PDB file of C-alpha atoms in Angstrom:
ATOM      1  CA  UNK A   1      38.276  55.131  18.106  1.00  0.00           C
ATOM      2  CA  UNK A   2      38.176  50.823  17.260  1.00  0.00           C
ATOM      3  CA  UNK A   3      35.378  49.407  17.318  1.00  0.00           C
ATOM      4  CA  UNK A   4      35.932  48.077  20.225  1.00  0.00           C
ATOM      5  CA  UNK A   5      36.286  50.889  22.608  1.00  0.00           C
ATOM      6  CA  UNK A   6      33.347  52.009  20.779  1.00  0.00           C
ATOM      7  CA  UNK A   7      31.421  49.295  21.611  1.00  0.00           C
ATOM      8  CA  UNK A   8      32.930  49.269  25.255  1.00  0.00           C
ATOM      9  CA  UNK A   9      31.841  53.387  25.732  1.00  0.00           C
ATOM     10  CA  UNK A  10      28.377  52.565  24.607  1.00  0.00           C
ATOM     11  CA  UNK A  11      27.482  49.166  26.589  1.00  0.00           C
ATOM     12  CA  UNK A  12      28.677  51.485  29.961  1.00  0.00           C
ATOM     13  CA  UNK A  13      26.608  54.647  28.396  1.00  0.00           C
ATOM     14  CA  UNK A  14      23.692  51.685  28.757  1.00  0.00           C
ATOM     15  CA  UNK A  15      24.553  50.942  32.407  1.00  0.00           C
ATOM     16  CA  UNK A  16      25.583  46.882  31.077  1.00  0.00           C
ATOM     17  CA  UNK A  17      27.966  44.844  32.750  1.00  0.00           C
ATOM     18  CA  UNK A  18      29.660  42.788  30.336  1.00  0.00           C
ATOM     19  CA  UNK A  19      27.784  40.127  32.083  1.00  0.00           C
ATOM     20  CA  UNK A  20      24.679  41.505  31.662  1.00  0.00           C
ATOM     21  CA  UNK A  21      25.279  42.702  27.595  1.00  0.00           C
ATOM     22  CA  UNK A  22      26.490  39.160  27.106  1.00  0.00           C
ATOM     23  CA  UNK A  23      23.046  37.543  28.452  1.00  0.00           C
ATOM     24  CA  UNK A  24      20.710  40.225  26.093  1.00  0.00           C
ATOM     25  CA  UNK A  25      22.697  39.235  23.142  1.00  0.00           C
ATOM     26  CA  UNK A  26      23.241  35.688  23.531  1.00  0.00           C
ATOM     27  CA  UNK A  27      27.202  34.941  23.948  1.00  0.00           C
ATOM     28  CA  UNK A  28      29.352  34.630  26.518  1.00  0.00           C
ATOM     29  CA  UNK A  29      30.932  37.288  28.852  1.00  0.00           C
ATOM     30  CA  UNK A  30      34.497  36.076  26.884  1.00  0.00           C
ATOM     31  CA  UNK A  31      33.046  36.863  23.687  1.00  0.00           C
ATOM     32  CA  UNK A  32      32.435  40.356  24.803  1.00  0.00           C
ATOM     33  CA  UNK A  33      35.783  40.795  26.022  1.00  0.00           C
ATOM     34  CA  UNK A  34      36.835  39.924  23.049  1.00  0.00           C
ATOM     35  CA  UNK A  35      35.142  41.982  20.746  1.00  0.00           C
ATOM     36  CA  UNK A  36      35.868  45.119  23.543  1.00  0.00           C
ATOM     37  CA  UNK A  37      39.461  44.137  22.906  1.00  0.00           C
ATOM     38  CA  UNK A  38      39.614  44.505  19.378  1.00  0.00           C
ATOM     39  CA  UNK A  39      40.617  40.459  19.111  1.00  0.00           C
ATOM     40  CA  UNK A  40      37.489  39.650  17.613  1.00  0.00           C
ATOM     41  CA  UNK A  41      34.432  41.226  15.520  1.00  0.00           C
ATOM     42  CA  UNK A  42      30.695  39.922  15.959  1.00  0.00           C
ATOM     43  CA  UNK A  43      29.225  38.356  13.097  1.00  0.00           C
ATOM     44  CA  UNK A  44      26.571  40.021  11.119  1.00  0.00           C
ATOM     45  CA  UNK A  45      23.565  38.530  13.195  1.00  0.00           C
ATOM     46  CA  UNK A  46      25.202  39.980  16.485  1.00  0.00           C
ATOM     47  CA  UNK A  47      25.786  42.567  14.944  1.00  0.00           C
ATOM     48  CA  UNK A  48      22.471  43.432  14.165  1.00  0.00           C
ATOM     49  CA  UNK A  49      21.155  42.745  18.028  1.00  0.00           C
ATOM     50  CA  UNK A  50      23.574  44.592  19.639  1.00  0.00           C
ATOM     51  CA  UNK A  51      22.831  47.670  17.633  1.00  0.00           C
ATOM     52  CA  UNK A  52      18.873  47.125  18.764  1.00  0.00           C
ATOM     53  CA  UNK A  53      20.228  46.235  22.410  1.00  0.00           C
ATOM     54  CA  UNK A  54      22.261  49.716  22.454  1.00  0.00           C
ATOM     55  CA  UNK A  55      19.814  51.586  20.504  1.00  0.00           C
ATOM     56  CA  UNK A  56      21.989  52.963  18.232  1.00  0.00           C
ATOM     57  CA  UNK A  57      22.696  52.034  14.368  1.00  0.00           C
ATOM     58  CA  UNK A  58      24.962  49.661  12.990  1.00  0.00           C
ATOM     59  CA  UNK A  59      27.130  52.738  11.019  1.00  0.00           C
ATOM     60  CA  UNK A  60      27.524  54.336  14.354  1.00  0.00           C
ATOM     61  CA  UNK A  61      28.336  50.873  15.971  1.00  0.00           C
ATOM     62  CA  UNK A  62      31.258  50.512  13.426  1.00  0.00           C
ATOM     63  CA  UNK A  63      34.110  52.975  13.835  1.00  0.00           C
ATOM     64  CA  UNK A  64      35.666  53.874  10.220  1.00  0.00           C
ATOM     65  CA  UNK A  65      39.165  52.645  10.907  1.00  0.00           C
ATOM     66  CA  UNK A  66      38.187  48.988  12.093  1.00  0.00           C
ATOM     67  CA  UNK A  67      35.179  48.371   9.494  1.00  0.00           C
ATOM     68  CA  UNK A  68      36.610  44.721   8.215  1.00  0.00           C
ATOM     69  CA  UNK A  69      36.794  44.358   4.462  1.00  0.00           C
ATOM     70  CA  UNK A  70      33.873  44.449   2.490  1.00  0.00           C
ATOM     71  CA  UNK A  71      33.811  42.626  -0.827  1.00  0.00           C
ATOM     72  CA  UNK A  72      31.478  44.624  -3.279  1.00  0.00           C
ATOM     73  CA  UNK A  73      31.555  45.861  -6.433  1.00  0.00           C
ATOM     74  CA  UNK A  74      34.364  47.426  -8.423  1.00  0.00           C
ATOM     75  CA  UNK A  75      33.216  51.430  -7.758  1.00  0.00           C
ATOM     76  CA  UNK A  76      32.885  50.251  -4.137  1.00  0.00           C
ATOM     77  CA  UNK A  77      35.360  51.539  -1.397  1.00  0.00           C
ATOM     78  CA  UNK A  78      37.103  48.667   0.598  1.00  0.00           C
ATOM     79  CA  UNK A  79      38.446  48.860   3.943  1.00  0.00           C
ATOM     80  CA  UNK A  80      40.828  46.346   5.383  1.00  0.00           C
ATOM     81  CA  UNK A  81      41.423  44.797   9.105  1.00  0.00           C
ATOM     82  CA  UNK A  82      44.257  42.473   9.315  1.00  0.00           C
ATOM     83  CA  UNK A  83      44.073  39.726  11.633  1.00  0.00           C
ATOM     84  CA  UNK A  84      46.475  37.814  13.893  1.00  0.00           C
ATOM     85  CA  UNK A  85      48.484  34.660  12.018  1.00  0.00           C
ATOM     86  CA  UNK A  86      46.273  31.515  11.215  1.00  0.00           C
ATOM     87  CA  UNK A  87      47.094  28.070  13.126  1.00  0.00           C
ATOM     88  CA  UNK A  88      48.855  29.671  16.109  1.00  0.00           C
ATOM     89  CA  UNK A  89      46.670  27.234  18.154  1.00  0.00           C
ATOM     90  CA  UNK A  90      45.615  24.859  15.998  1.00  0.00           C
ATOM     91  CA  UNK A  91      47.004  22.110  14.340  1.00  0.00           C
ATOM     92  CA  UNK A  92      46.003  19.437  11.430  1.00  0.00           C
ATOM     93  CA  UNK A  93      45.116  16.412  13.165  1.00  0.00           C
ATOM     94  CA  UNK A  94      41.438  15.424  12.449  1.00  0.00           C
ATOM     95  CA  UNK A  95      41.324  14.564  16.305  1.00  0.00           C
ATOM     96  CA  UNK A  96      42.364  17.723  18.199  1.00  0.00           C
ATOM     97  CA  UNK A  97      42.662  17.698  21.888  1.00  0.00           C
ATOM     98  CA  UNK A  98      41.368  20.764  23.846  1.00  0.00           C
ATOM     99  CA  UNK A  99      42.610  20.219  27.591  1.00  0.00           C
ATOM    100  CA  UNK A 100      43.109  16.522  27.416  1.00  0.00           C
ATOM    101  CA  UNK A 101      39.955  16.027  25.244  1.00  0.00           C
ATOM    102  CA  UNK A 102      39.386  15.384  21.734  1.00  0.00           C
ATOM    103  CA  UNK A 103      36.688  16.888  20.081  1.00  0.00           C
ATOM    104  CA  UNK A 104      35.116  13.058  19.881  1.00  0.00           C
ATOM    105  CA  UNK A 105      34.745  13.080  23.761  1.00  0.00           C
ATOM    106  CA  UNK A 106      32.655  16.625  23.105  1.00  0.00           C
ATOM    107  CA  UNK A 107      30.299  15.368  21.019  1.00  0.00           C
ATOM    108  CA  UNK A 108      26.666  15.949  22.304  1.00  0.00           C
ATOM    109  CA  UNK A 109      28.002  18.420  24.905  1.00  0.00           C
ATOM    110  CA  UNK A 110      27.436  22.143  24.898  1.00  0.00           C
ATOM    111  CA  UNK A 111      30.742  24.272  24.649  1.00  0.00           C
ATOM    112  CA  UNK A 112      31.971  27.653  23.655  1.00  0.00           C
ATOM    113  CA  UNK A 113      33.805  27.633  20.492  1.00  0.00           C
ATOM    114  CA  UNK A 114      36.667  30.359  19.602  1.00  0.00           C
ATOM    115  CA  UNK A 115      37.774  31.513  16.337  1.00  0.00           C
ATOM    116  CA  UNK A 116      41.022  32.927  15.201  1.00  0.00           C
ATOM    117  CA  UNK A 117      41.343  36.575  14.738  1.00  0.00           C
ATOM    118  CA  UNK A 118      38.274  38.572  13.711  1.00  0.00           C
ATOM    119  CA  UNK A 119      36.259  35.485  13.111  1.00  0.00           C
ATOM    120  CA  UNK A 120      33.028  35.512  15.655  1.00  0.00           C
ATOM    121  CA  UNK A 121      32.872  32.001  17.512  1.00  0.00           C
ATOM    122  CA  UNK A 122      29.686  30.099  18.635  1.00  0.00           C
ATOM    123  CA  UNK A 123      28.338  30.010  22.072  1.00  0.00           C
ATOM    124  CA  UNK A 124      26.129  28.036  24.286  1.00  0.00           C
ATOM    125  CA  UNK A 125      26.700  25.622  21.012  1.00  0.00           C
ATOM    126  CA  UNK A 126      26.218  21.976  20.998  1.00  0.00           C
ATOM    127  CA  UNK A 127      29.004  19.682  19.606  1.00  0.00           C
ATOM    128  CA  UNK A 128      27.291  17.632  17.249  1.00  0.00           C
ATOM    129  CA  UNK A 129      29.830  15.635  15.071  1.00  0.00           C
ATOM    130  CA  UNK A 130      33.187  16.375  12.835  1.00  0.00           C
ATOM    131  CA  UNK A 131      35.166  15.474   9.606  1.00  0.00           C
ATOM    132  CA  UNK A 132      38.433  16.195   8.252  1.00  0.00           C
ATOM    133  CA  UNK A 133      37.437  19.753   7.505  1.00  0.00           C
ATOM    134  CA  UNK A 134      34.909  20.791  10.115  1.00  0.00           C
ATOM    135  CA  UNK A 135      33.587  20.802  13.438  1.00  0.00           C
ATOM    136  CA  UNK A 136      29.632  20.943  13.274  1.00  0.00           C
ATOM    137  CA  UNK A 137      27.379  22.292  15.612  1.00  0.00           C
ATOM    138  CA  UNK A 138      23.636  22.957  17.036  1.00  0.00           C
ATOM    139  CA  UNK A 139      22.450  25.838  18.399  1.00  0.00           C
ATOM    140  CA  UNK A 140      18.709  27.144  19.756  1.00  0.00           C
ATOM    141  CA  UNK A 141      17.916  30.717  18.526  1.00  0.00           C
ATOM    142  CA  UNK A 142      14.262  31.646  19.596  1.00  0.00           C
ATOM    143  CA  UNK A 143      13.434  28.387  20.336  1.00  0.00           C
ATOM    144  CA  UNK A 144      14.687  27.430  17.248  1.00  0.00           C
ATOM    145  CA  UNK A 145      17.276  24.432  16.220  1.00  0.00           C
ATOM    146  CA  UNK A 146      20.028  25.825  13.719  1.00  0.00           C
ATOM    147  CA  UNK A 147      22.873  23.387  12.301  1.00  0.00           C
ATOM    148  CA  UNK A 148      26.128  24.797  11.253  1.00  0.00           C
ATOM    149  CA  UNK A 149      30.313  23.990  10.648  1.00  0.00           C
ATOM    150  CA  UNK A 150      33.364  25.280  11.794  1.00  0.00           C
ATOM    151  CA  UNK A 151      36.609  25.302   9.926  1.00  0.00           C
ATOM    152  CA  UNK A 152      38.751  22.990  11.819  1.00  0.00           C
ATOM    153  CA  UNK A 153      41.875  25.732  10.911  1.00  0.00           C
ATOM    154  CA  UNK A 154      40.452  28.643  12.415  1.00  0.00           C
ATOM    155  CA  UNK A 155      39.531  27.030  16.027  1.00  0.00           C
ATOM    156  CA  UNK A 156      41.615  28.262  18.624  1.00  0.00           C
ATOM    157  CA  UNK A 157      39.843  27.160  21.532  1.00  0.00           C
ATOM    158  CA  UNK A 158      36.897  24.678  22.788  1.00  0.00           C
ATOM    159  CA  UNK A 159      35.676  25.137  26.423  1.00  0.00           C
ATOM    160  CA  UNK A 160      32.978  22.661  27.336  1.00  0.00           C
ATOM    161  CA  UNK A 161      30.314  24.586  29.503  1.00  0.00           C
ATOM    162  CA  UNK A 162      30.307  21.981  32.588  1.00  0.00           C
ATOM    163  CA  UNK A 163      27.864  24.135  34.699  1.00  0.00           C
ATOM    164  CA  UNK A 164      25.510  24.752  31.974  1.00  0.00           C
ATOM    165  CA  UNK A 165      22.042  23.096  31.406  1.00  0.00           C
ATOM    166  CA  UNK A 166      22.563  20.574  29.070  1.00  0.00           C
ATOM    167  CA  UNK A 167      19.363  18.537  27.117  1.00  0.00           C
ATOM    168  CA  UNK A 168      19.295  15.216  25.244  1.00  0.00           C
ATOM    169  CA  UNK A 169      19.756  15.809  21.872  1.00  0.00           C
ATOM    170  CA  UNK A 170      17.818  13.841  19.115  1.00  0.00           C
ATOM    171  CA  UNK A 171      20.381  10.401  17.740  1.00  0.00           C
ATOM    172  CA  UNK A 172      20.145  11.888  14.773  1.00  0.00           C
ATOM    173  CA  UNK A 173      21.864  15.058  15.033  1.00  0.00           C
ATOM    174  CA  UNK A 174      25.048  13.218  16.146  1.00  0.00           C
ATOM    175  CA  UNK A 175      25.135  11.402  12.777  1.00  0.00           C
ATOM    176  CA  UNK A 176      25.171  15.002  11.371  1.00  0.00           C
ATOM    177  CA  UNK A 177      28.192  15.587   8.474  1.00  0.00           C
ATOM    178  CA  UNK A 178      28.383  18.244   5.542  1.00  0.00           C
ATOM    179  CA  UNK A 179      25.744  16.445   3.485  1.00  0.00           C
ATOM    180  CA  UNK A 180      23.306  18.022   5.869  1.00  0.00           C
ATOM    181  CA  UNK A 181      24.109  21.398   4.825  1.00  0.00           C
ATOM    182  CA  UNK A 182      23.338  20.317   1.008  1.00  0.00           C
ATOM    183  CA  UNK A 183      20.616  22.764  -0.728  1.00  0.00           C
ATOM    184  CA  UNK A 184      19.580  24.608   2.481  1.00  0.00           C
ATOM    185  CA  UNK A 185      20.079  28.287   2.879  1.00  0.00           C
ATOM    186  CA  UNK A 186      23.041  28.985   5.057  1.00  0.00           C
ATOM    187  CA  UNK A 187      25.172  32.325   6.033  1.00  0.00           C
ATOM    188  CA  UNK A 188      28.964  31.721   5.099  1.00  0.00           C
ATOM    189  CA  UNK A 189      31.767  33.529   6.904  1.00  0.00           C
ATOM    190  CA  UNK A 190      34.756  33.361   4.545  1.00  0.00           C
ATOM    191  CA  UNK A 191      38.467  34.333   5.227  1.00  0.00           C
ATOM    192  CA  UNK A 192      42.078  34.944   3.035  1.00  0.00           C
ATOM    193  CA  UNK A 193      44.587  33.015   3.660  1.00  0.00           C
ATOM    194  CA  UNK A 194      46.382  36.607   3.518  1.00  0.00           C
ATOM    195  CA  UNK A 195      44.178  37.136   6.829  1.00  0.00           C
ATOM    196  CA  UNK A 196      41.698  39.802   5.573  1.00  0.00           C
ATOM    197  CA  UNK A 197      37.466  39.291   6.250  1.00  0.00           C
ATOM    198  CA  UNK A 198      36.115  39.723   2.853  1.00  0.00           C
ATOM    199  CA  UNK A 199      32.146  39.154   1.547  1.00  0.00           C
ATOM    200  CA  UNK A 200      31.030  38.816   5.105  1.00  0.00           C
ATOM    201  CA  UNK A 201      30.244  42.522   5.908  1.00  0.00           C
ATOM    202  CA  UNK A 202      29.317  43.605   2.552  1.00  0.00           C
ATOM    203  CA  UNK A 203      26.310  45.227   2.892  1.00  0.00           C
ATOM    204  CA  UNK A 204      26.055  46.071  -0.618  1.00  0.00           C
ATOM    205  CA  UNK A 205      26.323  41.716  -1.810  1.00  0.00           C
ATOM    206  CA  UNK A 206      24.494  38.924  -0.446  1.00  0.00           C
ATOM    207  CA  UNK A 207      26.453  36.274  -2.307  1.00  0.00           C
ATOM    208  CA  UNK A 208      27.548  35.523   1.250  1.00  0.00           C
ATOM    209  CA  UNK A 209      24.538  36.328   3.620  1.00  0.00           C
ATOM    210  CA  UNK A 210      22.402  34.087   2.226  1.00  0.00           C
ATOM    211  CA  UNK A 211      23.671  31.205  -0.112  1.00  0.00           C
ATOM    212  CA  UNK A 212      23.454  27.384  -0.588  1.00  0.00           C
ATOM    213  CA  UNK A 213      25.427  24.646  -1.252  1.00  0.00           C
ATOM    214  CA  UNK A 214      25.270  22.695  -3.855  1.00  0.00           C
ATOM    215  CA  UNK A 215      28.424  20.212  -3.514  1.00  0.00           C
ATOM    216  CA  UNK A 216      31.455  19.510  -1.475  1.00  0.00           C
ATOM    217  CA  UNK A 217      33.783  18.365  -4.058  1.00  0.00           C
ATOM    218  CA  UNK A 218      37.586  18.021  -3.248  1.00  0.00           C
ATOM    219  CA  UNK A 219      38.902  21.664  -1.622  1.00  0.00           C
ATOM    220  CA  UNK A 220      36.018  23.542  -2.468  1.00  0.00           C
ATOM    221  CA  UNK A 221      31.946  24.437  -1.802  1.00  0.00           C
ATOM    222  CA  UNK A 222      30.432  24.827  -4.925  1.00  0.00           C
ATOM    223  CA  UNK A 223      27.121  27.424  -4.281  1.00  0.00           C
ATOM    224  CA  UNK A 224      24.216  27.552  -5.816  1.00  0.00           C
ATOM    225  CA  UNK A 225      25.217  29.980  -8.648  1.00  0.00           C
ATOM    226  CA  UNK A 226      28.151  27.997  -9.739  1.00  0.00           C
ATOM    227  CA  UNK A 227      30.455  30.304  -7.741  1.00  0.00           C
ATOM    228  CA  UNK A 228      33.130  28.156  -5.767  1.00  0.00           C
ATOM    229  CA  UNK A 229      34.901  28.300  -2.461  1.00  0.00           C
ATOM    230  CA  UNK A 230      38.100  27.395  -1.115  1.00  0.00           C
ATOM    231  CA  UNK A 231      37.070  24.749   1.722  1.00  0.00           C
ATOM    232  CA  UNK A 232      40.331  26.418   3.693  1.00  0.00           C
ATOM    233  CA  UNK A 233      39.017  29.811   3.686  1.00  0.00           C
ATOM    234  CA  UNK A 234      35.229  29.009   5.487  1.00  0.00           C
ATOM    235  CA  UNK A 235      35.735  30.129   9.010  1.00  0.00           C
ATOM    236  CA  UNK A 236      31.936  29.438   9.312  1.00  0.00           C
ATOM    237  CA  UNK A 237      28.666  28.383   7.873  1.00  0.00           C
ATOM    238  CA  UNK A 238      25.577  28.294   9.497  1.00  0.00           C
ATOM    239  CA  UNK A 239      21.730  27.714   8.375  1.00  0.00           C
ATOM    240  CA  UNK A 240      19.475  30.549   8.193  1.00  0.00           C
TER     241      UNK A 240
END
């Protein structure tokens, strides 16, 4: 059984519309479908609340033949989930248009942000600026303000949320850039360019769950430890 049909069998075993699953975990209703489809995995966070929404544990949650890679030690069994081609929807241009708008005419609205593959998205997320590499955004989490980035490569879709309450954010977040992630502890969702999730369900390494940044310098983030990462391969990084 995937994970998704195994997530699908247990929301229904909870009486839960996809509607109504969507609302106690905080994502949209297309998010859901997508995980239930097997064309998308929830990040670790989601993860974590829909296992305490279903009542169940995260092992049972995961099914053995979808658990994504997991990027641990040498003595440590790895397990592999290939995902769909990058850039089948994307392109390079610093300025992408999503349905006749460019992500500069989003900026300061709320929107629901898709990632390619297995990458989790962001939902109910406020566009709150952009560079050449990323597309940042701000999202409340228990009535809490959390600033994070998006690699540009691995956005496949951008739906503004018209019919959605919408607040006035603070000037200053829309002068937010990467410098604002400098030094602060973040979660970092890193994938291949071969297409496999490694590091961000490792249960076993933090280096991942619960890093910072020291410096953006040319192609790469440079962490806290000295360890380095390809600027191509970040699907995601968020403050914690």
């Amino acid at each position: 059984m995937t994970f998704g049909e195994n997530l699908k069998m247990m929301r229904k075993k909870s009486n839960l519309s996809q509607e109504q699953f969507a609302e106690k975990i905080n994502v949209s209703r297309s998010a859901v479908a997508k995980w239930e489809s097997d064309i998308g995995m929830p990040d670790i966070n989601n993860l974590k609340i829909i296992a305490r929404v279903l009542d169940i544990s995260i092992d049972n949650l995961l099914s053995d033949d979808k658990l994504p890679c997991l990027n641990g030690t040498e003595d440590f069994h790895e397990k592999t989930v290939q995902m769909e081609s990058f850039g089948r929807n994307t392109t390079s241009q610093a300025q992408r248009d999503y349905m006749g708008e460019t992500i500069t005419d989003l900026i300061g609205r709320k929107c629901d942000i898709d990632l390619s593959g297995w990458n989790d998205g962001v939902y109910d997320a406020y566009i709150i600026g952009q560079d050449s590499n990323f597309v940042f955004y701000l999202i409340e989490n228990k009535n809490m303000q959390k600033v994070g980035a998006l690699g540009k490569n691995h956005i496949t879709n951008i739906e503004e949320l018209k019919d959605k309450k919408h607040q006035q954010l603070d000037h200053a977040f829309l002068q937010t850039n990467r410098t604002y992630l400098l030094d602060k502890h973040v979660m970092i969702e890193q994938v291949c360019k071969d297409g496999i999730v490694k590091g961000f369900f490792d249960f076993t390494n933090d280096n991942y769950l619960d890093v910072t940044i020291r410096a953006f310098e040319d192609n790469l983030l440079v962490l806290g430890l000295g360890n380095t990462v390809e600027i191509s391969k970040v699907a995601k990084i968020q403050e914690l």
